[in-house]
PDB file of C-alpha atoms in Angstrom:
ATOM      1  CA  UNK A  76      -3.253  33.265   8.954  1.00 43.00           C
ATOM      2  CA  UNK A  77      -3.361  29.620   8.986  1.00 49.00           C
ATOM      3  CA  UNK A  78      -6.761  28.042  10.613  1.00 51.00           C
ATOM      4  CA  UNK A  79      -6.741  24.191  11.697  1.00 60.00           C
ATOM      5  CA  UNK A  80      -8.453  21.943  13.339  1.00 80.00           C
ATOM      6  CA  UNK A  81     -11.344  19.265  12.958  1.00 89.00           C
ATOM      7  CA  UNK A  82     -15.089  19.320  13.521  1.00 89.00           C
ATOM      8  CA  UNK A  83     -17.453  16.277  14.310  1.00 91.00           C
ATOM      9  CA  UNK A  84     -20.902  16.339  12.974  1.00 91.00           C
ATOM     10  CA  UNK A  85     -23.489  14.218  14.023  1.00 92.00           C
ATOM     11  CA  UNK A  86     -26.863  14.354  11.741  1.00 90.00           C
ATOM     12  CA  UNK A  87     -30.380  13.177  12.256  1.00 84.00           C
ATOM     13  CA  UNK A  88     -31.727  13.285   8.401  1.00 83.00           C
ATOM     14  CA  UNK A  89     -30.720  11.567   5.538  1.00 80.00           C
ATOM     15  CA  UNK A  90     -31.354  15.026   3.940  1.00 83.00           C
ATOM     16  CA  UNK A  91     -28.916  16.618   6.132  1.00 87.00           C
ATOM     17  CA  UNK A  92     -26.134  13.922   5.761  1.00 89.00           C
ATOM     18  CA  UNK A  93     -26.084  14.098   2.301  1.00 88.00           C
ATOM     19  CA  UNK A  94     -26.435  17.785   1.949  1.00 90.00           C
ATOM     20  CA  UNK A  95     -23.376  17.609   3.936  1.00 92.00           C
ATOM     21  CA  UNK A  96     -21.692  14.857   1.533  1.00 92.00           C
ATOM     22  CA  UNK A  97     -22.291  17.144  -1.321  1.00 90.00           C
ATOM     23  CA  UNK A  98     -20.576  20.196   0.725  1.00 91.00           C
ATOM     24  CA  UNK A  99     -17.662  17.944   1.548  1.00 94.00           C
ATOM     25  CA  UNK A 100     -17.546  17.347  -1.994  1.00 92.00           C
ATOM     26  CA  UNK A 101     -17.357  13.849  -0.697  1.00 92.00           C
ATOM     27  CA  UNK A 102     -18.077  10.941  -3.904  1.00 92.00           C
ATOM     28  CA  UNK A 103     -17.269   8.433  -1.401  1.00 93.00           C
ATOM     29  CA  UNK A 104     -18.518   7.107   2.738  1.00 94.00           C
ATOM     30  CA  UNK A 105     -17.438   4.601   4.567  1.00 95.00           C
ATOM     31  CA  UNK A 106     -20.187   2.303   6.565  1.00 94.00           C
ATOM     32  CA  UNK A 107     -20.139  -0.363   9.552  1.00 93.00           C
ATOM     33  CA  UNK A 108     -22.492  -1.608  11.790  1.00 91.00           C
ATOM     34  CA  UNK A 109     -22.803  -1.065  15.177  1.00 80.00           C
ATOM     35  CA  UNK A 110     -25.888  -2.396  17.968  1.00 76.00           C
ATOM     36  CA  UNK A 111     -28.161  -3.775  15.003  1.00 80.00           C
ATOM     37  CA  UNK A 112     -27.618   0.234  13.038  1.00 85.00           C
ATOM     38  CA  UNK A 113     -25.268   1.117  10.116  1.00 89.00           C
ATOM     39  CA  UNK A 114     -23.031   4.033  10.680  1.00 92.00           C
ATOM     40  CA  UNK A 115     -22.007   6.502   8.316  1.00 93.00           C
ATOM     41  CA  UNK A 116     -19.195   8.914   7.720  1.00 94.00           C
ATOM     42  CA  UNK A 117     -18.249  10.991   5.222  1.00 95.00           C
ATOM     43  CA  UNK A 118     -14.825  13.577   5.249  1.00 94.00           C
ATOM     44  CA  UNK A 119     -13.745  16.496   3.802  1.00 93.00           C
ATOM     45  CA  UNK A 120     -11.822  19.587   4.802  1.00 89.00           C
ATOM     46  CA  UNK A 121     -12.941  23.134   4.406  1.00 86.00           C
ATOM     47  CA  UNK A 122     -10.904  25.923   5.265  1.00 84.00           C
ATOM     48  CA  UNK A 123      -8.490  24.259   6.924  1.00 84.00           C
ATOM     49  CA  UNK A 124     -10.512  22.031   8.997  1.00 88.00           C
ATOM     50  CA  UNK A 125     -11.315  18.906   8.331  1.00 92.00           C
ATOM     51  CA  UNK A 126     -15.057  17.418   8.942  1.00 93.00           C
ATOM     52  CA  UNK A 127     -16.447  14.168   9.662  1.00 94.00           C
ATOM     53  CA  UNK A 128     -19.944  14.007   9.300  1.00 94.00           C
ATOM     54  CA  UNK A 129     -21.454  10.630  10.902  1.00 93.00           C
ATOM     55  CA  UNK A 130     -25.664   9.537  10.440  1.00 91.00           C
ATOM     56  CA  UNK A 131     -27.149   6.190  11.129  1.00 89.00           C
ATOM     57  CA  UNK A 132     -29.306   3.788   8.569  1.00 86.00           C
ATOM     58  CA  UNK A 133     -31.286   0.974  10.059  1.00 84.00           C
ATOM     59  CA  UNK A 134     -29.453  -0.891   6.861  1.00 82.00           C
ATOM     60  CA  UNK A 135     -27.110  -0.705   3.935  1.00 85.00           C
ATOM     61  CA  UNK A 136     -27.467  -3.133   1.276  1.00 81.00           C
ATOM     62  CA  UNK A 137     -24.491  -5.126   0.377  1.00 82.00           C
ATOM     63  CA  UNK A 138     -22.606  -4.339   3.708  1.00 88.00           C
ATOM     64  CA  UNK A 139     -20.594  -7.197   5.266  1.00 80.00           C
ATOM     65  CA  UNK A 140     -19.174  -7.181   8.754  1.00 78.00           C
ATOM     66  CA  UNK A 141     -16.286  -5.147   8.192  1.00 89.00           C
ATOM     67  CA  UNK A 142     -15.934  -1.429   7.629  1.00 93.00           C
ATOM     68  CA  UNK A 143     -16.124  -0.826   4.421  1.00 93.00           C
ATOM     69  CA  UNK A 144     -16.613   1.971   1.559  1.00 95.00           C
ATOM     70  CA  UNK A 145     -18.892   2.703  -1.020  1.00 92.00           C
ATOM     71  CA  UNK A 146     -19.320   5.153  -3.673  1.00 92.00           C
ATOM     72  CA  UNK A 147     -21.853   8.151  -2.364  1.00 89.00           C
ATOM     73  CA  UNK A 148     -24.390   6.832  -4.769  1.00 86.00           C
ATOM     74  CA  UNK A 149     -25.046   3.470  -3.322  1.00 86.00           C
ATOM     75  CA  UNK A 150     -27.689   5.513  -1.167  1.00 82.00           C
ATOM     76  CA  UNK A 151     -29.970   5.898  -4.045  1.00 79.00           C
ATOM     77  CA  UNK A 152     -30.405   2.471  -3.231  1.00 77.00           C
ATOM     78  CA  UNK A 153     -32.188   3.111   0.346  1.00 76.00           C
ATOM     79  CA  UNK A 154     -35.392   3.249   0.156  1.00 60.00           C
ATOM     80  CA  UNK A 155     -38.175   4.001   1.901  1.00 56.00           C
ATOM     81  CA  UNK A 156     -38.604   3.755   5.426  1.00 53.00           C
ATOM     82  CA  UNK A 157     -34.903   3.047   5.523  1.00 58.00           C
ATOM     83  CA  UNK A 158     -34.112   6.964   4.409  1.00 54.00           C
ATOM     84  CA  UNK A 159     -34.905   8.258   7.979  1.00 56.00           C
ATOM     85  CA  UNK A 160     -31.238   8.722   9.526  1.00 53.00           C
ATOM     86  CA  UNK A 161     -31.595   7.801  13.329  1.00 49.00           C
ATOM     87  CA  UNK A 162     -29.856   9.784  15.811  1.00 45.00           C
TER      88      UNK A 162
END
């Protein structure tokens, strides 16, 4: 038995979005900004489904005005205040 599909995940912690990343297995997220906020996403599949997990920063350093992608670790460089995902 085959299982498929896709899941959306919206969090509201940095915690939780990068518990998530780890799940994933995810060394990777992709970032843009949207109504003065940074959006995040992260993918992976797990049992046949594949998840995208999305979270908000207030910023992102180094991120221009274009989607782009960064390794997972480049949020070891929020600090702060700036750690608190907004949902």
């Amino acid at each position: 038995m085959a299982v498929s599909g896709d899941a959306h995940v919206f969090v509201d912690t940095f915690d939780r979005f990068t518990a998530w990343a780890r799940l994933l297995g995810a060394t990777s997220l992709d970032a843009w900004t949207s109504r003065d906020r940074v959006t995040i996403l992260v993918k992976g599949r797990v049992d046949g489904i594949d998840i995208t997990v999305f979270g908000e920063l207030p910023h992102l350093p180094g991120l221009g005005e274009k989607t782009e992608r960064f390794p997972l670790a480049v949020l070891d460089t929020v600090t702060g205040a700036e750690m608190a995902v907004a949902a």
